[in-house]
Backbone as a printed PyTorch tensor [residue, N CA C, xyz], in Angstrom:
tensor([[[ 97.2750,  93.9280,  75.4190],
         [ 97.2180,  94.1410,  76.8520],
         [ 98.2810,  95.1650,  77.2410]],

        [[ 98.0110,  96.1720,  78.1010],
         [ 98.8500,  97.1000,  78.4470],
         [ 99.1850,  96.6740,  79.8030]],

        [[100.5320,  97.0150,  80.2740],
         [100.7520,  96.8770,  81.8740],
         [100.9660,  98.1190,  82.5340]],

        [[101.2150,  98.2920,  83.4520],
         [101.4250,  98.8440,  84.7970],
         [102.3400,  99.6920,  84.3940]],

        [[103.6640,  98.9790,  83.8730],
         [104.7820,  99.3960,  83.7590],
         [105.1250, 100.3430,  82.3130]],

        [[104.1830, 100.1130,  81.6930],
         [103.6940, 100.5300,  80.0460],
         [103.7270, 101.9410,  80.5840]],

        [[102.7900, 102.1230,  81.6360],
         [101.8120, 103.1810,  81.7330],
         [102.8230, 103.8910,  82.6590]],

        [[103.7160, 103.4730,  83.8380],
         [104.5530, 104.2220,  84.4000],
         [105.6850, 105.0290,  83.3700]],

        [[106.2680, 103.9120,  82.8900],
         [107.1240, 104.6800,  81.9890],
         [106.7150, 105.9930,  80.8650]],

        [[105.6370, 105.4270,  79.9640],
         [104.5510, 106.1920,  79.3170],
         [104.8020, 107.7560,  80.0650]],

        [[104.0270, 107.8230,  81.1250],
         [103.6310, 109.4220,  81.6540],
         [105.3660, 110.1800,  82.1930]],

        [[106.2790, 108.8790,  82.7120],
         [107.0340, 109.8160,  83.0640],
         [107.9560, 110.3740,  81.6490]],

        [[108.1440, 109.9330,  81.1520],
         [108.7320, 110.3330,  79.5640],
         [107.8430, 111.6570,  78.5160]],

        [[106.7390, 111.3150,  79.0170],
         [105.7420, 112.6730,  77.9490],
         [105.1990, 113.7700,  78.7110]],

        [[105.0650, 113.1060,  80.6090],
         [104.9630, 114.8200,  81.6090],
         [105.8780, 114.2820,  82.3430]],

        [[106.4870, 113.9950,  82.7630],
         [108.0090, 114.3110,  83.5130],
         [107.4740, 113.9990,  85.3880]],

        [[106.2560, 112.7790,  84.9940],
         [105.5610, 112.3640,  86.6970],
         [105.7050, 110.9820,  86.7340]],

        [[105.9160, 110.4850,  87.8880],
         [106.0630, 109.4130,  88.3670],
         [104.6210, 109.0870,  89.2960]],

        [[104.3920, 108.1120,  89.3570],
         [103.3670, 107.3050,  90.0600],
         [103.4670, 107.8150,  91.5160]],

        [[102.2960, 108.0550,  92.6440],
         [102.1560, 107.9800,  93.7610],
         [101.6210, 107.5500,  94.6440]],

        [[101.8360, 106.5030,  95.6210],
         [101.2720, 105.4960,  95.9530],
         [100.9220, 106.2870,  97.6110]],

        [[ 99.6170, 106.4810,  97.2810],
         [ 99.1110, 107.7720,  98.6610],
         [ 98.4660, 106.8400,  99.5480]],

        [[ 97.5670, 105.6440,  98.9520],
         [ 96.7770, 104.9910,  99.4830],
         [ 97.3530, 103.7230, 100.8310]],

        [[ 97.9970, 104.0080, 101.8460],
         [ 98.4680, 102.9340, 102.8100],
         [ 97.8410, 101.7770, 103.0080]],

        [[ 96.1990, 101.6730, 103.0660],
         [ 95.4970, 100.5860, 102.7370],
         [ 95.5630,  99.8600, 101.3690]],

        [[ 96.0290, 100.1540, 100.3240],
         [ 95.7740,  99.7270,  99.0490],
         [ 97.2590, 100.3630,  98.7470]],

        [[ 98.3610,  99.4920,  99.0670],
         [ 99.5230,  99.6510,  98.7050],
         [100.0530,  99.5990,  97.0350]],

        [[ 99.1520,  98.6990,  96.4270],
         [ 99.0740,  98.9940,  94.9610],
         [ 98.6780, 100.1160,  94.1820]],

        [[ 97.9530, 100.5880,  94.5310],
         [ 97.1070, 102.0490,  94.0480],
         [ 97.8460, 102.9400,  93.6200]],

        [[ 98.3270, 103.4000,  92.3910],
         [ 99.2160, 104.6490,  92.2740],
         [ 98.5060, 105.2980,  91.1710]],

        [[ 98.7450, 106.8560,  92.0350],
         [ 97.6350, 107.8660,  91.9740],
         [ 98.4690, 108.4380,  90.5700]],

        [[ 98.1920, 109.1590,  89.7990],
         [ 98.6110, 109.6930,  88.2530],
         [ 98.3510, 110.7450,  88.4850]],

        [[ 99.4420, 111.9800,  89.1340],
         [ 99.2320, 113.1430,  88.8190],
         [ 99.9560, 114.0690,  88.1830]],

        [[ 99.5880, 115.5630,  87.7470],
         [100.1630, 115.8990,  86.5240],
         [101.2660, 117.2480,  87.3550]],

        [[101.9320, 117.8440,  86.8260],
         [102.3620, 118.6470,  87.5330],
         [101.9240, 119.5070,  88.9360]],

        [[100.4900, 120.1310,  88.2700],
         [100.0090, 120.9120,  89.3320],
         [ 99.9170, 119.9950,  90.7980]],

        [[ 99.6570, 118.6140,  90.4840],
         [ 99.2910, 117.9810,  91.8090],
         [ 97.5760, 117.6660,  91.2630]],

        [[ 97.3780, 117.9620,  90.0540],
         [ 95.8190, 117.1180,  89.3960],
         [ 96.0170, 116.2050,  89.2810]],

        [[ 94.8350, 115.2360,  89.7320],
         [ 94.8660, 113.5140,  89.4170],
         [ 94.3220, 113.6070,  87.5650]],

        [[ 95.1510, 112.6470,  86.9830],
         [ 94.3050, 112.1750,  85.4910],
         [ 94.4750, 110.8050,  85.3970]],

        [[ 94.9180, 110.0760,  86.8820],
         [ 94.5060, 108.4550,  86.1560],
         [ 94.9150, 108.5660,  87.3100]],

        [[ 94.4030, 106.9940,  87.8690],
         [ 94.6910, 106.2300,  88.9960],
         [ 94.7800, 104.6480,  88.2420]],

        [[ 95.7310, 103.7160,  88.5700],
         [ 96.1190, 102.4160,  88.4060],
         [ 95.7350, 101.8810,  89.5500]],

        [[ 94.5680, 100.4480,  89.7070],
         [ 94.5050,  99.6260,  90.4470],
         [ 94.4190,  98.6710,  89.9750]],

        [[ 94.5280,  97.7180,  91.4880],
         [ 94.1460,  96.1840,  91.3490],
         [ 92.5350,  95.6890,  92.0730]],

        [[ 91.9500,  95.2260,  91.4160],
         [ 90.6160,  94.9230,  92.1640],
         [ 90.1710,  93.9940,  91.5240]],

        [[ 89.0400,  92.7670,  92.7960],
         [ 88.6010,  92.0550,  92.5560],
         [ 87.4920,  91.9210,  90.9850]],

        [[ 87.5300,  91.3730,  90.4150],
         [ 86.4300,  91.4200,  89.0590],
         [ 85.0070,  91.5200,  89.6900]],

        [[ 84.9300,  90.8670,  91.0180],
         [ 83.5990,  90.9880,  91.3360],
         [ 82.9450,  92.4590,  91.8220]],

        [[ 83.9090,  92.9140,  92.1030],
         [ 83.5260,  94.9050,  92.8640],
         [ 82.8470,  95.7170,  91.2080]],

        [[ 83.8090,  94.8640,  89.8930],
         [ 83.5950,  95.0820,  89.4800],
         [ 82.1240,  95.4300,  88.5280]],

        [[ 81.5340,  93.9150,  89.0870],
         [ 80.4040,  93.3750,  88.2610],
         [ 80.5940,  92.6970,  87.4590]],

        [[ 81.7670,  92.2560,  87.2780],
         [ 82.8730,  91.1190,  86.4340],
         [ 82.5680,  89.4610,  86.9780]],

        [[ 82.2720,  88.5470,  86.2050],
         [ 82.5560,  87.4400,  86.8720],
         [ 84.2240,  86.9560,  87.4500]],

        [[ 84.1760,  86.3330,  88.3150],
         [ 85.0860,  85.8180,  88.7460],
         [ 85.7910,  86.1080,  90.3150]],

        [[ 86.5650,  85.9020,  90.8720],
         [ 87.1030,  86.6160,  92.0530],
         [ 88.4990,  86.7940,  92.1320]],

        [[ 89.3550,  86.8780,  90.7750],
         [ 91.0620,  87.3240,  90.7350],
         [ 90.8560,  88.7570,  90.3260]],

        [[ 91.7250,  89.2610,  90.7520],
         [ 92.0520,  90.2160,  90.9180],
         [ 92.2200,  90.8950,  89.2170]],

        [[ 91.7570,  92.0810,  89.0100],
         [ 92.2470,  92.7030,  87.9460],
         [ 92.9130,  93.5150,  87.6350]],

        [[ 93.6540,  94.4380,  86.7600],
         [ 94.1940,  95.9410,  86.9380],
         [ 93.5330,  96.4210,  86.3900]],

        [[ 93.4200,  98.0470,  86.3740],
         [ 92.4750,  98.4950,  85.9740],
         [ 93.3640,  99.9910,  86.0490]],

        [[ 92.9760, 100.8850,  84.7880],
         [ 93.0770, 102.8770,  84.9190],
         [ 92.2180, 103.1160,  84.8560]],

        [[ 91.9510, 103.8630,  85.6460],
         [ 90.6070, 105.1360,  85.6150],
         [ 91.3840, 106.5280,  85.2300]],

        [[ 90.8370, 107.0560,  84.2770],
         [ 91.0880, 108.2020,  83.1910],
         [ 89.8910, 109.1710,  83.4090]],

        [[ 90.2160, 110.6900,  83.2520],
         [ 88.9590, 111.3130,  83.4250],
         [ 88.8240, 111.3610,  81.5560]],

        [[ 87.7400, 111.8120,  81.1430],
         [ 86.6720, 111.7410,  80.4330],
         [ 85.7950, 112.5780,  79.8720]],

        [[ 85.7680, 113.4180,  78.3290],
         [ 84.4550, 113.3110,  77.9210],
         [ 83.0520, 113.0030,  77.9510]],

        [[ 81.8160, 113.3300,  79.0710],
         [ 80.7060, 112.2860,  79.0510],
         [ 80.6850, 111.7660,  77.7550]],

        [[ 80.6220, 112.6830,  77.0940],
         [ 80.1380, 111.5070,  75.1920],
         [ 80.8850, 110.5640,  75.3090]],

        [[ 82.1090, 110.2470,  75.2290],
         [ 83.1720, 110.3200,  74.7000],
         [ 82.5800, 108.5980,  75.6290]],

        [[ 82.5810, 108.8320,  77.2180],
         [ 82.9160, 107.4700,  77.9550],
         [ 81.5720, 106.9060,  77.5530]],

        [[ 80.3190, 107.2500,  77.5630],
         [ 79.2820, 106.8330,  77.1090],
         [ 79.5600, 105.9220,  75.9280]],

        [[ 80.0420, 106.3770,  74.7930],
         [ 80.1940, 105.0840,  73.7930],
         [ 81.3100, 104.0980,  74.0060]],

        [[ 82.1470, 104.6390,  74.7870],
         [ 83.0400, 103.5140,  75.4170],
         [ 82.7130, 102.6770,  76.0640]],

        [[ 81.5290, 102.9310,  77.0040],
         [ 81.3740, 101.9150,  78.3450],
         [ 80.1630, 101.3950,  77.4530]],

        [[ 80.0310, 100.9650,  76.2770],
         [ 79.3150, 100.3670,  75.4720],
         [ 80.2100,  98.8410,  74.7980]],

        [[ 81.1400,  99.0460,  75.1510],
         [ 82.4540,  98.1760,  74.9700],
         [ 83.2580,  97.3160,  76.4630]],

        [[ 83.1410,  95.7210,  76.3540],
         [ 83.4840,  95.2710,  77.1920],
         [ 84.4090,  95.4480,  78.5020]],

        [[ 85.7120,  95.7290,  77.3810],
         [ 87.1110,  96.4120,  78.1090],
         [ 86.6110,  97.8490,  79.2500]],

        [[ 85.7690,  98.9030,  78.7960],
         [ 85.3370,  99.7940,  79.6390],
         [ 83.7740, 100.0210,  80.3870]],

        [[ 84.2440, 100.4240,  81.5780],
         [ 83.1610, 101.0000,  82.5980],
         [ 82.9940, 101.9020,  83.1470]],

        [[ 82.1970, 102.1400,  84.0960],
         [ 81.8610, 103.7090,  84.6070],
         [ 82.8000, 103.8280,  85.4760]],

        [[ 83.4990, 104.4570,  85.9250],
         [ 84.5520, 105.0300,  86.5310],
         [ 84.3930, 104.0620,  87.7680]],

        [[ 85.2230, 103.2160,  88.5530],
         [ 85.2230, 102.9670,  89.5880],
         [ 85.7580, 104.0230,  90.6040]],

        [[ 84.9750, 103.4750,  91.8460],
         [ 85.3430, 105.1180,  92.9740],
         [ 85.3690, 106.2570,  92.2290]],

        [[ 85.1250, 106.6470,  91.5010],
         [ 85.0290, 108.3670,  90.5140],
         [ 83.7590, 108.3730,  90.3200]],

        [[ 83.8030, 109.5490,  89.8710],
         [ 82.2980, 109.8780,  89.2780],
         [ 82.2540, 109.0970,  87.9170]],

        [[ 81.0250, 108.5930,  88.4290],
         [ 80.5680, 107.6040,  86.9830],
         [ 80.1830, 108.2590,  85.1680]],

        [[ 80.0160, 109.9550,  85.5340],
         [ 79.9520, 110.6620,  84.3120],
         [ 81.4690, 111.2670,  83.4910]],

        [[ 82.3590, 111.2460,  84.6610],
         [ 83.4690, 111.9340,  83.4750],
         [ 84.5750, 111.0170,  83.8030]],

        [[ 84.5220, 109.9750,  84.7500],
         [ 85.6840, 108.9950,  84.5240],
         [ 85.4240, 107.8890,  84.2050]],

        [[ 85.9420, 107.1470,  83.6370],
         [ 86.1880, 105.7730,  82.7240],
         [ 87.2370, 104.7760,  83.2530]],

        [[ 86.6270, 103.8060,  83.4520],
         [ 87.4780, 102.5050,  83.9450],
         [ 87.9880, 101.5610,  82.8030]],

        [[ 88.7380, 101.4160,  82.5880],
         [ 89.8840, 100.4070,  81.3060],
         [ 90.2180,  99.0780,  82.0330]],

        [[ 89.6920,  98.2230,  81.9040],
         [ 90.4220,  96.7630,  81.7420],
         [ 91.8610,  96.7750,  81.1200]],

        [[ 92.6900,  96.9310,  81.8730],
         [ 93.7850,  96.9780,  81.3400],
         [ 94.3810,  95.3640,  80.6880]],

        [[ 93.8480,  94.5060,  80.9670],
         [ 93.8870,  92.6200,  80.0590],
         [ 93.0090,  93.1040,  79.6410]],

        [[ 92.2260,  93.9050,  79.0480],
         [ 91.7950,  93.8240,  77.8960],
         [ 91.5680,  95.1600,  76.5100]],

        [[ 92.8930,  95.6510,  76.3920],
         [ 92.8100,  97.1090,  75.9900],
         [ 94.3580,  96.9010,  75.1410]],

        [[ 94.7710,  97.5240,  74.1980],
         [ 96.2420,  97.5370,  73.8280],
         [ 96.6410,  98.6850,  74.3630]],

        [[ 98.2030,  98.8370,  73.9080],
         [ 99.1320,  99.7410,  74.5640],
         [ 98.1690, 101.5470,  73.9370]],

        [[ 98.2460, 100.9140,  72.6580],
         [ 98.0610, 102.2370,  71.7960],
         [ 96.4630, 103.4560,  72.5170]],

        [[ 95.2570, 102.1440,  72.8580],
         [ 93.9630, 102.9200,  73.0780],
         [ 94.0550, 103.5530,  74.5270]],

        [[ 94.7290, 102.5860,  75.0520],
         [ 95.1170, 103.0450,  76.7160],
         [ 95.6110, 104.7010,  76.5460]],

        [[ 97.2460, 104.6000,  76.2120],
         [ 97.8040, 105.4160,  76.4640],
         [ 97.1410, 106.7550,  75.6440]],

        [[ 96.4880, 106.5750,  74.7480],
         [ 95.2840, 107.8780,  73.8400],
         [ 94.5800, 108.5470,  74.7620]],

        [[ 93.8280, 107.4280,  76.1370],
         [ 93.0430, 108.0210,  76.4910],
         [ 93.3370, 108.5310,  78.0200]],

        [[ 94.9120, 107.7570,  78.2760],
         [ 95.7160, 108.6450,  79.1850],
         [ 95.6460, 109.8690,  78.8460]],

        [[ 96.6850, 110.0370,  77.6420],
         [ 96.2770, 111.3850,  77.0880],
         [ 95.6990, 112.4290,  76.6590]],

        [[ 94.0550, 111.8830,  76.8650],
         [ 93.0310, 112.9120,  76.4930],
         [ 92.8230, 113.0440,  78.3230]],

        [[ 93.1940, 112.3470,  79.3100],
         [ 92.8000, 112.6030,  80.3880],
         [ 93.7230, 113.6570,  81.1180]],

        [[ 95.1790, 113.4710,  81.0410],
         [ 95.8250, 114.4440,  81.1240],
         [ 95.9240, 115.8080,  80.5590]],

        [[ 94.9330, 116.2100,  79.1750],
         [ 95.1940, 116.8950,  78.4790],
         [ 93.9080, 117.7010,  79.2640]],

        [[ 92.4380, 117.1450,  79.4740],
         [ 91.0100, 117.3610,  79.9810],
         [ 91.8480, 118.1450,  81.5840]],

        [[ 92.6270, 117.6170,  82.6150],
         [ 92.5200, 118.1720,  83.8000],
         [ 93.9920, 118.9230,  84.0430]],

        [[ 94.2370, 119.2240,  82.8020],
         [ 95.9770, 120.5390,  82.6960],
         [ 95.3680, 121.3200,  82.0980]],

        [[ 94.1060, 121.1340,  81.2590],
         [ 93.5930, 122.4320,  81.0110],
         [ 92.5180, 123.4300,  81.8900]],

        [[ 92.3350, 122.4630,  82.7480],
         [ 91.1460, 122.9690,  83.3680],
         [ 91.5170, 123.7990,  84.7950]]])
């Protein structure tokens, strides 16, 4: 299981960014952007049910942008889904209770790497 705090520390140590919490309605929400001011992940909390998840506690969750191939065989796998609020073709939603430190932060990094190049 990866946390919150995994993932804050994580980005500010390898791009030199801190979390931004833009959303005033959704005081949890911190937006992942890379120098330029590009989003490559957003961290939330949301109900399992918005999800299509059983249950009604709350989950965390990153949304990472994405490879179509790439999320296609992922969202073939429990832990991932089609991008919540994103476009459902190039972003990817992570169960963060259900993902380790190592696959998370990989695909932080292919997401940061996908929208600094672009």
């Amino acid at each position: 299981m990866v946390t919150r705090q995994t993932i804050f520390d994580y980005i500010e140590d390898n791009y030199g960014v801190i979390p931004e919490y833009t959303f005033s309605s959704f005081p949890k929400y911190a937006a992942l952007k890379n120098l330029q001011g590009k989003w490559f992940g957003l961290v939330m909390n949301v109900p399992r049910e918005k999800l299509g998840l059983t249950g009604t506690d709350e989950v965390d969750i990153l949304d990472v942008k994405i490879d179509p191939e790439l999320g296609s065989i992922l969202r073939e796998q429990p832990a991932y889904l089609a991008g919540y609020h994103m476009n459902k073709d190039h972003w990817l939603t992570i169960l963060l209770d259900q993902v380790d430190d190592k696959s998370a932060l990989q695909l932080l990094d292919g997401s940061y790497q996908l929208v600094t190049k672009s």
